[in-house]
mmCIF file of C-alpha atoms in Angstrom:
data_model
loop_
_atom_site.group_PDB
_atom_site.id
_atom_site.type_symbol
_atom_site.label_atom_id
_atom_site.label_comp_id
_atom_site.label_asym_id
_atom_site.label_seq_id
_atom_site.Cartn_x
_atom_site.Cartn_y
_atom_site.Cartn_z
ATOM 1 C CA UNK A 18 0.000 0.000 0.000
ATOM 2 C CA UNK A 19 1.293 3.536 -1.194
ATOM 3 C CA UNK A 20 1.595 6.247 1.454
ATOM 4 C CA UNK A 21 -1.272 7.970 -0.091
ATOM 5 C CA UNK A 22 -3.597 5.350 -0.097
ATOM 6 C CA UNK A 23 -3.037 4.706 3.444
ATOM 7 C CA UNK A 24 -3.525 8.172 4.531
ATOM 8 C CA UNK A 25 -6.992 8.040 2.245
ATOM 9 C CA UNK A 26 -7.848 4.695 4.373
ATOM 10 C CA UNK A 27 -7.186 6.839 7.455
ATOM 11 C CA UNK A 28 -9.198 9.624 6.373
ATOM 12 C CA UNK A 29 -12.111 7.260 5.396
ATOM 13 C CA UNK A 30 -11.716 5.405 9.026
ATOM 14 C CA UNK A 31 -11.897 9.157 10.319
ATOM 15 C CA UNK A 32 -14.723 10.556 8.879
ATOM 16 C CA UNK A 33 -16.815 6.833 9.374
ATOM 17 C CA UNK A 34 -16.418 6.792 13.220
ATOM 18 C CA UNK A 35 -14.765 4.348 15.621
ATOM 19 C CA UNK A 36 -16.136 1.273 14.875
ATOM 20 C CA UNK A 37 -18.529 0.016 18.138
ATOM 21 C CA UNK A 38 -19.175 -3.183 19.391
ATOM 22 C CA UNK A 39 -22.121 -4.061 21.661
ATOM 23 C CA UNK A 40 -22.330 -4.505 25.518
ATOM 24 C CA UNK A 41 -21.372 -8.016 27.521
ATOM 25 C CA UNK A 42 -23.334 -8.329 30.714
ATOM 26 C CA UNK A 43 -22.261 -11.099 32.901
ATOM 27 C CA UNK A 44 -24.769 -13.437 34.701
ATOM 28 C CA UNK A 45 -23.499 -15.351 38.010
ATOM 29 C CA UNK A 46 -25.217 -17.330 40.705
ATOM 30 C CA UNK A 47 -22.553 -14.985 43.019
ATOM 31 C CA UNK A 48 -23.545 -12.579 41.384
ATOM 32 C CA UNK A 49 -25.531 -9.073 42.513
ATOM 33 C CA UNK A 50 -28.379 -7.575 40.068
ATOM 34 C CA UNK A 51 -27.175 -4.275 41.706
ATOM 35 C CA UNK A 52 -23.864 -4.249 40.212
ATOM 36 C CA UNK A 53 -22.806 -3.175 36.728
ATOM 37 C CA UNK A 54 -23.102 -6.704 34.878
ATOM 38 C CA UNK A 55 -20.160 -5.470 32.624
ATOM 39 C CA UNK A 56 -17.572 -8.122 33.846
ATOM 40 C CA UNK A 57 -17.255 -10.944 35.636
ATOM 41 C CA UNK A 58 -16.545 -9.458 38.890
ATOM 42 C CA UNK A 59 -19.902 -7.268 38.736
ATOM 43 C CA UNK A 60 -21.602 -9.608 37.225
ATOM 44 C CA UNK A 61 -25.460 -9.504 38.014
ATOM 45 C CA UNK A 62 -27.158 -12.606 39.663
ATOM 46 C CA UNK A 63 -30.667 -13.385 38.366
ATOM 47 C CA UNK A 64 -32.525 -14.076 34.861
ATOM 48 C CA UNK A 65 -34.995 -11.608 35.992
ATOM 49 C CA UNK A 66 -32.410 -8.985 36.005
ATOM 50 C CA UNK A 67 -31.746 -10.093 32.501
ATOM 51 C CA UNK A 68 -35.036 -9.984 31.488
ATOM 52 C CA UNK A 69 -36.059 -6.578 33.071
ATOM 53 C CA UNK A 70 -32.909 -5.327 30.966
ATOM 54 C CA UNK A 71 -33.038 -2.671 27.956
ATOM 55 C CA UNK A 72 -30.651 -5.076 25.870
ATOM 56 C CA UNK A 73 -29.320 -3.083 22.111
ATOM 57 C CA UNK A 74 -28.644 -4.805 19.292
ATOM 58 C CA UNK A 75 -25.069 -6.589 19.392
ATOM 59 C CA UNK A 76 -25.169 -6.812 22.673
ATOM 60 C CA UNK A 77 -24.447 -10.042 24.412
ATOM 61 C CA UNK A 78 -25.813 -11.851 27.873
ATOM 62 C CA UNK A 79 -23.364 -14.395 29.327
ATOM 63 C CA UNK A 80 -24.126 -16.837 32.107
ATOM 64 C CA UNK A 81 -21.610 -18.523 34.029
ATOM 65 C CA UNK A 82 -20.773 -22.275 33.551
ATOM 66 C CA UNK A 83 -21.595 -24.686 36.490
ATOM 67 C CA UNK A 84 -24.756 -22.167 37.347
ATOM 68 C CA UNK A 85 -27.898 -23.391 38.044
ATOM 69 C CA UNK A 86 -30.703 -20.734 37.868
ATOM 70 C CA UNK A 87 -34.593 -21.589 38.551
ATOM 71 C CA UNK A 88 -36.066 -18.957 36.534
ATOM 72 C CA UNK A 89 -36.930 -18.535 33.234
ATOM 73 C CA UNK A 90 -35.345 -16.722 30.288
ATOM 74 C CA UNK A 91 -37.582 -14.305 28.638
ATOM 75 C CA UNK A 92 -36.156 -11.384 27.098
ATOM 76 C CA UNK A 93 -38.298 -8.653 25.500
ATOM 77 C CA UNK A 94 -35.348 -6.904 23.363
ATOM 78 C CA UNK A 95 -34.525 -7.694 19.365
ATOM 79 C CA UNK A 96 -31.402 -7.485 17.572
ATOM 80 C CA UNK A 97 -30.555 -6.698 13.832
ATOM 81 C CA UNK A 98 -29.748 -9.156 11.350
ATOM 82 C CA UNK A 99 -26.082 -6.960 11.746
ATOM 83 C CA UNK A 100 -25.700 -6.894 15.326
ATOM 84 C CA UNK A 101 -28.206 -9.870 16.630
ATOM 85 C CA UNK A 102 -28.260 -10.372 20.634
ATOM 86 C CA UNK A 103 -26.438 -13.326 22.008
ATOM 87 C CA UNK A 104 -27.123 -15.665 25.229
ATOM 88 C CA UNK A 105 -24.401 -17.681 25.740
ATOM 89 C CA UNK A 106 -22.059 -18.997 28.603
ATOM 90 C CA UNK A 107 -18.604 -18.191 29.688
ATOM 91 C CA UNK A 108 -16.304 -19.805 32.069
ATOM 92 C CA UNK A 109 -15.689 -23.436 32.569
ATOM 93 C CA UNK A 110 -17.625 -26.442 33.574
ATOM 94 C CA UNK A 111 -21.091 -28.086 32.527
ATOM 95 C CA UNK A 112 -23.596 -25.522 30.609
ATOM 96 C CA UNK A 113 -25.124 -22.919 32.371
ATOM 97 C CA UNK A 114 -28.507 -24.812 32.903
ATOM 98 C CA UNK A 115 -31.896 -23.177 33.464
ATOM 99 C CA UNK A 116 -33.954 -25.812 35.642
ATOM 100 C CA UNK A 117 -38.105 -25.907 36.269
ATOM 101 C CA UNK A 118 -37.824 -27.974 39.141
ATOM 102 C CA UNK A 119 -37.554 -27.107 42.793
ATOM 103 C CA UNK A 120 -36.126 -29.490 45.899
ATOM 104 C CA UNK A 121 -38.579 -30.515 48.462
ATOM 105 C CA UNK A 122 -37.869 -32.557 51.311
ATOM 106 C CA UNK A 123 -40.011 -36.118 51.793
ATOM 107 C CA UNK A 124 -40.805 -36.118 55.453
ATOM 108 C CA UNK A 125 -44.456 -37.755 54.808
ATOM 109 C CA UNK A 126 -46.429 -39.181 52.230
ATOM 110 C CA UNK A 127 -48.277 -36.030 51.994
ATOM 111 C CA UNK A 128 -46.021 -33.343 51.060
ATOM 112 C CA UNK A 129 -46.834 -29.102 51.103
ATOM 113 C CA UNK A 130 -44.806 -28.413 47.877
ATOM 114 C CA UNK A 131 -45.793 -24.836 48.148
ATOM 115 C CA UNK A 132 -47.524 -24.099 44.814
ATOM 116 C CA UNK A 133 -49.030 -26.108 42.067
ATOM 117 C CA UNK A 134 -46.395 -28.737 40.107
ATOM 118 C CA UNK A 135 -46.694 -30.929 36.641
ATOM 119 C CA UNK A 136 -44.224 -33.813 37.615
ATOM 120 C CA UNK A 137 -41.451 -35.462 40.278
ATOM 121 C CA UNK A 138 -38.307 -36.367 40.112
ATOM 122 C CA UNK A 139 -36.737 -38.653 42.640
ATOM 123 C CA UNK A 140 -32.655 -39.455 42.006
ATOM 124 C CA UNK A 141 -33.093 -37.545 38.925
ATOM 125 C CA UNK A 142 -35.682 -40.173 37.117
ATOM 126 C CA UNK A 143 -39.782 -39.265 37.063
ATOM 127 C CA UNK A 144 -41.969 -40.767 38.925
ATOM 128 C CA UNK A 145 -45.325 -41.834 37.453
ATOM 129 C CA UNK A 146 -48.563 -40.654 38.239
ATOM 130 C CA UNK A 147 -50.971 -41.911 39.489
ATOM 131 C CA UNK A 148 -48.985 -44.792 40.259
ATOM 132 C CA UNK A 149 -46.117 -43.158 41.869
ATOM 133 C CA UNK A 150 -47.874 -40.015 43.298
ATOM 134 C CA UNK A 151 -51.012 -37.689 42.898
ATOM 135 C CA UNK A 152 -51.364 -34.301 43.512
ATOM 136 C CA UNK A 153 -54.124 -32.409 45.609
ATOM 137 C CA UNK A 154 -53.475 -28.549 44.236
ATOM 138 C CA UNK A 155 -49.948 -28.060 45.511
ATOM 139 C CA UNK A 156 -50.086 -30.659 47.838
ATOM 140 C CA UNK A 157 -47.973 -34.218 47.031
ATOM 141 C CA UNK A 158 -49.200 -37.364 48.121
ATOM 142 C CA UNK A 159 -47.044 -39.865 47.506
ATOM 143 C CA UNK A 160 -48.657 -43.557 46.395
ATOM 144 C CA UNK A 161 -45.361 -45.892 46.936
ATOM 145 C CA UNK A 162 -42.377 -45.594 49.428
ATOM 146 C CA UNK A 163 -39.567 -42.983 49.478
ATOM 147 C CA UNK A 164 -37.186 -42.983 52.603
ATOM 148 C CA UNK A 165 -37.847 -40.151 55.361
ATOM 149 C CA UNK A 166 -35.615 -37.003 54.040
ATOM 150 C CA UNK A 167 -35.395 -38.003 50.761
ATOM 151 C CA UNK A 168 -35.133 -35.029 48.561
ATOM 152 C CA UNK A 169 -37.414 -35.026 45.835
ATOM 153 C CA UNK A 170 -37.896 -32.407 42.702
ATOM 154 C CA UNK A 171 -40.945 -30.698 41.699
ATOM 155 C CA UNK A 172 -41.495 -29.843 38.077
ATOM 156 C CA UNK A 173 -42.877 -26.100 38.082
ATOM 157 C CA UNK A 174 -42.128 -23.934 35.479
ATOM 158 C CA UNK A 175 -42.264 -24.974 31.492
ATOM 159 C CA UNK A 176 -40.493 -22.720 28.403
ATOM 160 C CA UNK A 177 -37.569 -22.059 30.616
ATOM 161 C CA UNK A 178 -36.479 -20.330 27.781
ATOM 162 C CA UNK A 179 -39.681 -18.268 26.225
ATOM 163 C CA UNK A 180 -38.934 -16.022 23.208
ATOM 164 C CA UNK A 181 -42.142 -14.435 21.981
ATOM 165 C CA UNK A 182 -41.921 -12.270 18.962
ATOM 166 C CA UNK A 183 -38.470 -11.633 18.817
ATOM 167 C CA UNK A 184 -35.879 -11.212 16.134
ATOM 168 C CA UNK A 185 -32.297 -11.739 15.398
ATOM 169 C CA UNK A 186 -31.463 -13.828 18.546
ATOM 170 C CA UNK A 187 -28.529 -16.246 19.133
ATOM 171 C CA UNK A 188 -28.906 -19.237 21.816
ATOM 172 C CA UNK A 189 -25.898 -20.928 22.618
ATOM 173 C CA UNK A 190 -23.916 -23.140 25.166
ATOM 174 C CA UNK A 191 -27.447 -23.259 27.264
ATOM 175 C CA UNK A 192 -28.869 -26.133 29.054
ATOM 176 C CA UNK A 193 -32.370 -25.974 30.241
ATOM 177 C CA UNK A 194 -33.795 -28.806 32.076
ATOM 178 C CA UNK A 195 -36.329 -30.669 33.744
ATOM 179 C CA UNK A 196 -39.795 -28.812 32.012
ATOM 180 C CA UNK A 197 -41.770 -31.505 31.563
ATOM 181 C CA UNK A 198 -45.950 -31.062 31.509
ATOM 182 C CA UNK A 199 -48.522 -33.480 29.958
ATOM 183 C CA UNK A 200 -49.368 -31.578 26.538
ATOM 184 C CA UNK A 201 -46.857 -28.490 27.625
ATOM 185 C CA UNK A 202 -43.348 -28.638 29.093
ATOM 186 C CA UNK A 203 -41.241 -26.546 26.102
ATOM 187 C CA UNK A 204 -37.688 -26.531 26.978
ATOM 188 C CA UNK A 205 -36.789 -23.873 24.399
ATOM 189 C CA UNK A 206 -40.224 -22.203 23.143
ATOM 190 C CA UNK A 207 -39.376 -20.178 20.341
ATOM 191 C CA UNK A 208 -43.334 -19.230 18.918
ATOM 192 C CA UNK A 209 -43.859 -15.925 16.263
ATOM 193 C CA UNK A 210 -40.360 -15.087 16.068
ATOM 194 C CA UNK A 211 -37.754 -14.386 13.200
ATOM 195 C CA UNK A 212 -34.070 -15.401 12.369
ATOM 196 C CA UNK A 213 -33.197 -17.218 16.063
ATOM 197 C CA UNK A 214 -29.609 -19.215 15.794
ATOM 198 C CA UNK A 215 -30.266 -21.896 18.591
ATOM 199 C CA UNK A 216 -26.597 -23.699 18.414
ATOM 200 C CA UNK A 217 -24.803 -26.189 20.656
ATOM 201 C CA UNK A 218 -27.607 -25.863 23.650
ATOM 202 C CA UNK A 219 -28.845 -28.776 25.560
ATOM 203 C CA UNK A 220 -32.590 -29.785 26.616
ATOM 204 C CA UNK A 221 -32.958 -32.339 28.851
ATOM 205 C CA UNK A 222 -36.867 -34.079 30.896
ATOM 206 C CA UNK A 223 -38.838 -32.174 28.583
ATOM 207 C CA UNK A 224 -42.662 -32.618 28.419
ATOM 208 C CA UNK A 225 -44.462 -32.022 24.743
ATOM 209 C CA UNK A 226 -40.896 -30.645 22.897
ATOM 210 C CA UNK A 227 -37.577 -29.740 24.286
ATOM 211 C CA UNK A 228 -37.667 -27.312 21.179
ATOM 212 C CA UNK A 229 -40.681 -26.106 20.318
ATOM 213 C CA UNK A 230 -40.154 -23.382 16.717
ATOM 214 C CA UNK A 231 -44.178 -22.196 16.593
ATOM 215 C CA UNK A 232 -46.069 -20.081 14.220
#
């Protein structure tokens, strides 16, 4: 390249503007939804922070590896088919897994879960109903024997992650687990939306679809 031509590059460069990137925000069970997000030491600590956030195009959400969050992802922001907005994981360790089950403890056969639930888990396998357990609103009742203090998992939320009409998303390195409901249970619901990259995630004790791509 001549001198000239590199000064005309400059002067293009120049006049165009510094070239901009979009905004990581770091996600962390140790986290704090107070802090900045903008590294890992700020990171914030819940998906609802994520979701309340005013995400811009090219921006990108990042949620630690090895966390375990029992919420569900459901952002309201679009990107551009230039600058789409990414959810992915950083760190090392298993995916960052979104989970719709919650622990209780078995200390009877009737069991106060706390709110209303679509399936159990016991040692990570479900049980059956009605021949394994039946449910009285959010109360358990278990039909066959489980040791005193055995900790059981109640299936409670479905589309862990819920886009609804969004565009120009990127999934990826995301495990969501454990969703499953008798004509329900998404994993990944993805329903009226446009140009979503869902690469290398995970779904895992779905009910009707672990990815469900509707409308």
């Amino acid at each position: 390249m001549t001198m000239k031509s590199a000064s005309i590059l400059a002067l293009l460069l120049t006049l165009a503007g510094p070239l901009t990137a979009g905004q990581t925000y770091f996600v962390s069970p140790g986290g704090d939804d107070a802090a900045a997000g903008t590294s890992e030491t700020t990171a914030w600590k819940s998906v609802a922070k994520v979701n309340a956030a005013t995400l811009a195009p090219g921006d990108t959400v990042a949620f630690q590896r090895g966390g375990v969050w029992q919420e569900s992802l459901q952002p309201s922001a679009s990107g551009t088919a230039e600058a789409p907005i990414t959810f992915t994981a950083y760190g090392e360790g298993a995916l960052p897994r979104f989970d719709g089950s919650d622990e209780v403890t078995a200390a009877d056969t009737r069991i106060d879960t706390g709110a209303p639930f679509s399936a159990v888990l016991i040692e990570g396998a479900f049980l059956r109903t009605p021949v394994d357990w039946s449910a009285e609103g959010a109360t358990l009742i278990l039909q066959r024997e489980v040791a005193p203090g055995a900790k059981l998992r109640v299936v409670r939320r479905e589309n862990a992650v819920n886009l609804q009409g969004l565009r120009h998303l990127v999934l990826k390195h995301l495990h969501v687990d454990a969703t499953a409901k008798m004509h329900g249970g998404y994993n990944f619901r993805i329903e009226g939306c446009e140009d979503i990259l869902v690469e290398d995630c995970l779904a895992t004790r779905g009910g009707k679809h672990h990815f469900g791509v509707i409308n």
